[in-house]
Short mmCIF file of C-alpha atoms in Angstrom, two decimals:
data_model
loop_
_atom_site.label_atom_id
_atom_site.label_comp_id
_atom_site.label_asym_id
_atom_site.label_seq_id
_atom_site.Cartn_x
_atom_site.Cartn_y
_atom_site.Cartn_z
CA ASP A 1 70.82 84.54 79.25
CA GLN A 2 71.76 82.80 82.49
CA GLN A 3 69.92 79.53 83.06
CA VAL A 4 71.16 79.27 86.65
CA LYS A 5 71.05 82.39 88.78
CA GLN A 6 72.46 83.21 92.16
CA ASN A 7 71.24 86.69 92.86
CA SER A 8 73.27 87.31 96.00
CA PRO A 9 76.93 87.83 95.10
CA SER A 10 77.88 87.76 98.77
CA LEU A 11 76.57 86.81 102.20
CA SER A 12 77.92 87.36 105.73
CA VAL A 13 76.81 85.21 108.66
CA GLN A 14 77.86 84.93 112.29
CA GLU A 15 79.55 81.73 113.35
CA GLY A 16 77.00 79.25 114.73
CA ARG A 17 74.09 80.76 112.84
CA ILE A 18 72.38 79.40 109.73
CA SER A 19 73.65 80.29 106.23
CA ILE A 20 71.07 80.16 103.45
CA LEU A 21 72.28 80.36 99.88
CA ASN A 22 69.70 80.66 97.13
CA CYS A 23 69.61 79.58 93.51
CA ASP A 24 67.01 79.96 90.76
CA TYR A 25 66.88 78.24 87.40
CA THR A 26 64.92 78.82 84.24
CA ASN A 27 65.22 75.57 82.29
CA SER A 28 62.41 73.18 83.23
CA MET A 29 64.40 70.30 81.72
CA PHE A 30 66.92 70.43 84.57
CA ASP A 31 66.43 67.42 86.82
CA TYR A 32 69.64 67.23 88.81
CA PHE A 33 71.16 69.95 90.92
CA LEU A 34 74.50 70.24 92.64
CA TRP A 35 76.32 72.60 94.96
CA TYR A 36 80.06 73.14 94.75
CA LYS A 37 82.32 75.02 97.12
CA LYS A 38 85.44 76.89 96.06
CA TYR A 39 88.28 78.23 98.15
CA PRO A 40 90.70 80.81 96.66
CA ALA A 41 93.41 79.29 94.46
CA GLU A 42 91.63 75.93 94.44
CA GLY A 43 89.18 74.29 92.08
CA PRO A 44 85.52 73.80 93.01
CA THR A 45 84.74 70.74 95.12
CA PHE A 46 81.44 68.90 95.13
CA LEU A 47 79.36 69.46 98.24
CA ILE A 48 75.87 68.01 97.89
CA SER A 49 73.31 67.21 95.20
CA ILE A 50 69.60 66.63 94.78
CA SER A 51 67.48 64.93 92.18
CA SER A 52 64.22 66.45 91.01
CA ILE A 53 62.32 63.49 92.46
CA LYS A 54 63.21 64.74 95.94
CA ASP A 55 62.57 68.01 97.70
CA LYS A 56 65.25 67.70 100.35
CA ASN A 57 68.65 66.12 100.77
CA GLU A 58 70.74 66.30 103.91
CA ASP A 59 74.40 65.60 104.58
CA GLY A 60 75.63 66.55 108.01
CA ARG A 61 75.47 70.33 108.40
CA PHE A 62 74.41 70.80 104.80
CA THR A 63 70.84 70.52 103.51
CA VAL A 64 69.60 71.32 100.04
CA PHE A 65 65.93 72.09 99.43
CA LEU A 66 64.31 71.99 96.00
CA ASN A 67 61.06 73.72 95.04
CA LYS A 68 60.37 72.58 91.48
CA SER A 69 57.25 74.64 90.97
CA ALA A 70 59.21 77.79 91.83
CA LYS A 71 62.34 76.59 90.04
CA HIS A 72 64.24 77.41 93.20
CA LEU A 73 66.72 75.63 95.40
CA SER A 74 68.55 76.61 98.53
CA LEU A 75 71.53 75.38 100.51
CA HIS A 76 71.34 75.57 104.28
CA ILE A 77 74.44 75.32 106.42
CA VAL A 78 73.80 74.83 110.14
CA PRO A 79 75.72 75.71 112.20
CA SER A 80 77.98 77.87 110.07
CA GLN A 81 81.71 77.67 110.76
CA PRO A 82 84.56 79.99 109.73
CA GLY A 83 85.93 77.20 107.52
CA ASP A 84 82.73 77.41 105.48
CA SER A 85 83.87 80.80 104.13
CA ALA A 86 84.14 80.20 100.39
CA VAL A 87 82.36 80.77 97.11
CA TYR A 88 79.38 78.48 96.60
CA PHE A 89 78.24 77.56 93.09
CA CYS A 90 74.84 76.18 92.26
CA ALA A 91 74.81 73.92 89.19
CA ALA A 92 72.18 72.09 87.19
CA SER A 93 71.97 69.44 84.50
CA ALA A 94 69.37 67.57 82.52
CA GLN A 95 68.92 63.87 81.81
CA THR A 96 69.30 64.63 78.11
CA SER A 97 72.95 65.44 78.78
CA TYR A 98 74.46 65.19 82.23
CA ASP A 99 77.74 66.24 80.60
CA LYS A 100 76.44 69.78 80.18
CA VAL A 101 76.48 71.05 83.74
CA ILE A 102 75.41 74.68 83.89
CA PHE A 103 76.83 76.75 86.74
CA GLY A 104 75.55 79.84 88.47
CA PRO A 105 77.83 82.84 89.08
CA GLY A 106 78.44 81.93 92.72
CA THR A 107 77.79 83.43 96.14
CA SER A 108 80.71 84.38 98.36
CA LEU A 109 79.97 83.34 101.95
CA SER A 110 81.84 84.88 104.86
CA VAL A 111 81.34 83.32 108.27
CA ILE A 112 82.40 85.77 110.95
CA PRO A 113 83.89 84.30 114.15
CA GLU B 1 99.53 62.16 93.08
CA THR B 2 95.80 61.96 93.59
CA GLY B 3 92.82 63.77 92.12
CA VAL B 4 93.06 66.11 89.17
CA THR B 5 96.34 67.91 88.55
CA GLN B 6 96.72 70.91 86.27
CA THR B 7 99.94 72.50 85.05
CA PRO B 8 101.07 75.19 84.94
CA ARG B 9 99.24 77.01 87.74
CA HIS B 10 99.96 80.38 86.18
CA LEU B 11 100.76 81.32 82.59
CA VAL B 12 101.46 84.66 80.94
CA MET B 13 101.62 84.66 77.17
CA GLY B 14 101.68 87.14 74.35
CA MET B 15 99.09 87.12 71.61
CA THR B 16 101.48 85.52 69.12
CA ASN B 17 102.65 82.74 71.43
CA LYS B 18 101.69 79.08 71.39
CA LYS B 19 101.31 77.32 74.71
CA SER B 20 99.59 74.27 76.14
CA LEU B 21 97.72 73.57 79.36
CA LYS B 22 97.97 70.09 80.79
CA CYS B 23 95.55 68.12 82.94
CA GLU B 24 95.99 64.68 84.44
CA GLN B 25 93.47 62.73 86.49
CA HIS B 26 94.35 59.86 88.82
CA LEU B 27 90.77 58.89 89.66
CA GLY B 28 90.13 56.30 86.96
CA HIS B 29 87.40 58.45 85.43
CA ASN B 30 86.26 58.08 81.83
CA ALA B 31 85.23 61.64 81.02
CA MET B 32 87.24 64.86 81.07
CA TYR B 33 86.21 68.49 80.68
CA TRP B 34 87.61 71.96 80.11
CA TYR B 35 85.84 74.88 81.76
CA LYS B 36 86.63 78.59 81.57
CA GLN B 37 85.97 81.02 84.40
CA SER B 38 86.23 84.70 83.49
CA ALA B 39 86.00 87.44 86.08
CA LYS B 40 82.47 87.93 87.43
CA LYS B 41 81.06 85.24 85.11
CA PRO B 42 79.86 81.68 85.70
CA LEU B 43 81.97 78.70 84.75
CA GLU B 44 81.57 78.05 81.04
CA LEU B 45 81.84 74.56 79.58
CA MET B 46 84.31 74.45 76.68
CA PHE B 47 84.94 70.83 75.74
CA VAL B 48 83.91 67.34 76.83
CA TYR B 49 85.74 64.10 76.16
CA ASN B 50 84.22 60.69 76.83
CA PHE B 51 86.57 57.71 76.53
CA LYS B 52 89.00 59.97 74.60
CA GLU B 53 86.34 61.02 72.10
CA GLN B 54 85.27 64.64 71.94
CA THR B 55 81.53 64.78 72.48
CA GLU B 56 81.02 68.46 73.12
CA ASN B 57 82.46 71.65 71.68
CA ASN B 58 80.58 74.53 73.20
CA SER B 59 81.13 76.97 70.30
CA VAL B 60 84.72 77.55 71.33
CA PRO B 61 86.94 79.57 68.94
CA SER B 62 89.48 77.55 66.99
CA ARG B 63 92.37 79.31 68.73
CA PHE B 64 91.62 76.81 71.54
CA SER B 65 92.44 73.26 70.49
CA PRO B 66 91.86 70.34 72.88
CA GLU B 67 93.63 67.01 72.80
CA CYS B 68 92.85 63.87 74.78
CA PRO B 69 95.44 61.15 74.07
CA ASN B 70 94.01 58.81 76.72
CA SER B 71 91.36 58.82 79.43
CA SER B 72 93.81 60.18 82.03
CA HIS B 73 95.30 63.13 80.14
CA LEU B 74 93.80 66.24 78.61
CA PHE B 75 95.51 69.16 76.95
CA LEU B 76 94.37 72.56 75.79
CA HIS B 77 96.57 74.00 73.06
CA LEU B 78 96.50 77.78 72.80
CA HIS B 79 97.55 79.94 69.87
CA THR B 80 97.02 83.56 68.82
CA LEU B 81 94.91 84.29 71.87
CA GLN B 82 93.29 87.62 72.65
CA PRO B 83 93.50 89.60 75.90
CA GLU B 84 89.84 88.75 76.59
CA ASP B 85 90.86 85.09 76.77
CA SER B 86 92.56 85.85 80.08
CA ALA B 87 90.75 83.70 82.62
CA LEU B 88 90.99 80.72 84.95
CA TYR B 89 90.93 77.48 82.97
CA LEU B 90 89.65 74.51 84.95
CA CYS B 91 89.95 70.87 84.07
CA ALA B 92 87.51 68.36 85.52
CA SER B 93 86.85 64.65 85.32
CA ARG B 94 84.11 62.28 86.36
CA ASP B 95 82.95 58.72 86.02
CA ARG B 96 79.90 58.60 83.75
CA ASP B 97 78.39 55.79 85.80
CA PRO B 98 76.10 56.80 87.43
CA PRO B 99 75.29 59.30 84.67
CA ASN B 100 74.80 62.22 87.06
CA SER B 101 77.99 61.73 89.07
CA PRO B 102 79.68 64.99 90.09
CA LEU B 103 82.69 66.65 88.51
CA HIS B 104 86.09 66.60 90.18
CA PHE B 105 88.04 69.74 89.40
CA GLY B 106 91.72 70.56 89.31
CA ASN B 107 93.02 73.80 90.81
CA GLY B 108 93.09 75.54 87.47
CA THR B 109 95.55 77.47 85.33
CA ARG B 110 95.38 81.25 85.66
CA LEU B 111 96.05 82.53 82.13
CA THR B 112 96.98 86.10 81.32
CA VAL B 113 97.22 87.15 77.68
CA THR B 114 99.23 90.32 77.13
#
């Protein structure tokens, strides 16, 4: 049973518009959440994270929102650029073991010029 | 060399072969990880090493045998694999201080078992 879910396998967005990638989790023990980005033939790279004590974290064009009561987080990319086309993985971990990072299946984002 | 380097990038092996995957990190991190990514499935944690000591074995079959001779190098020894073991094997490292610091991944080894 997947503890981290990304229900949209793919997403297409026009360049300049907002991309919203969603993630849901089931384990209430998770208290730290991360987003990774992966280009073909490369490993995932860390993008942005958020602790459960916050509901928003922003880094340039990227903002992550956390709704703990709904066990839901989202990644907003504004404005979207063609170079943002990649697979985005949501990941979660708990204070009991930050070594055990649980990943979602990923969402493939295509930004159309 | 910087970051996390994995070799080889691609590997094709028969079910009776023995091979090894290598990972080296140049980031001064003290924890190293093996992840497996099968088609259409999330990344699965296989093994964790902290300061060269294995601290996690995520119910991985014994045909996968990890080795961590020092905090910069990690190996995954493979023997008598099955076709369903074909996948992308990713190595990662991180510094455990702060405890929730992110993983840094290599580019992976694409393994095909014939």
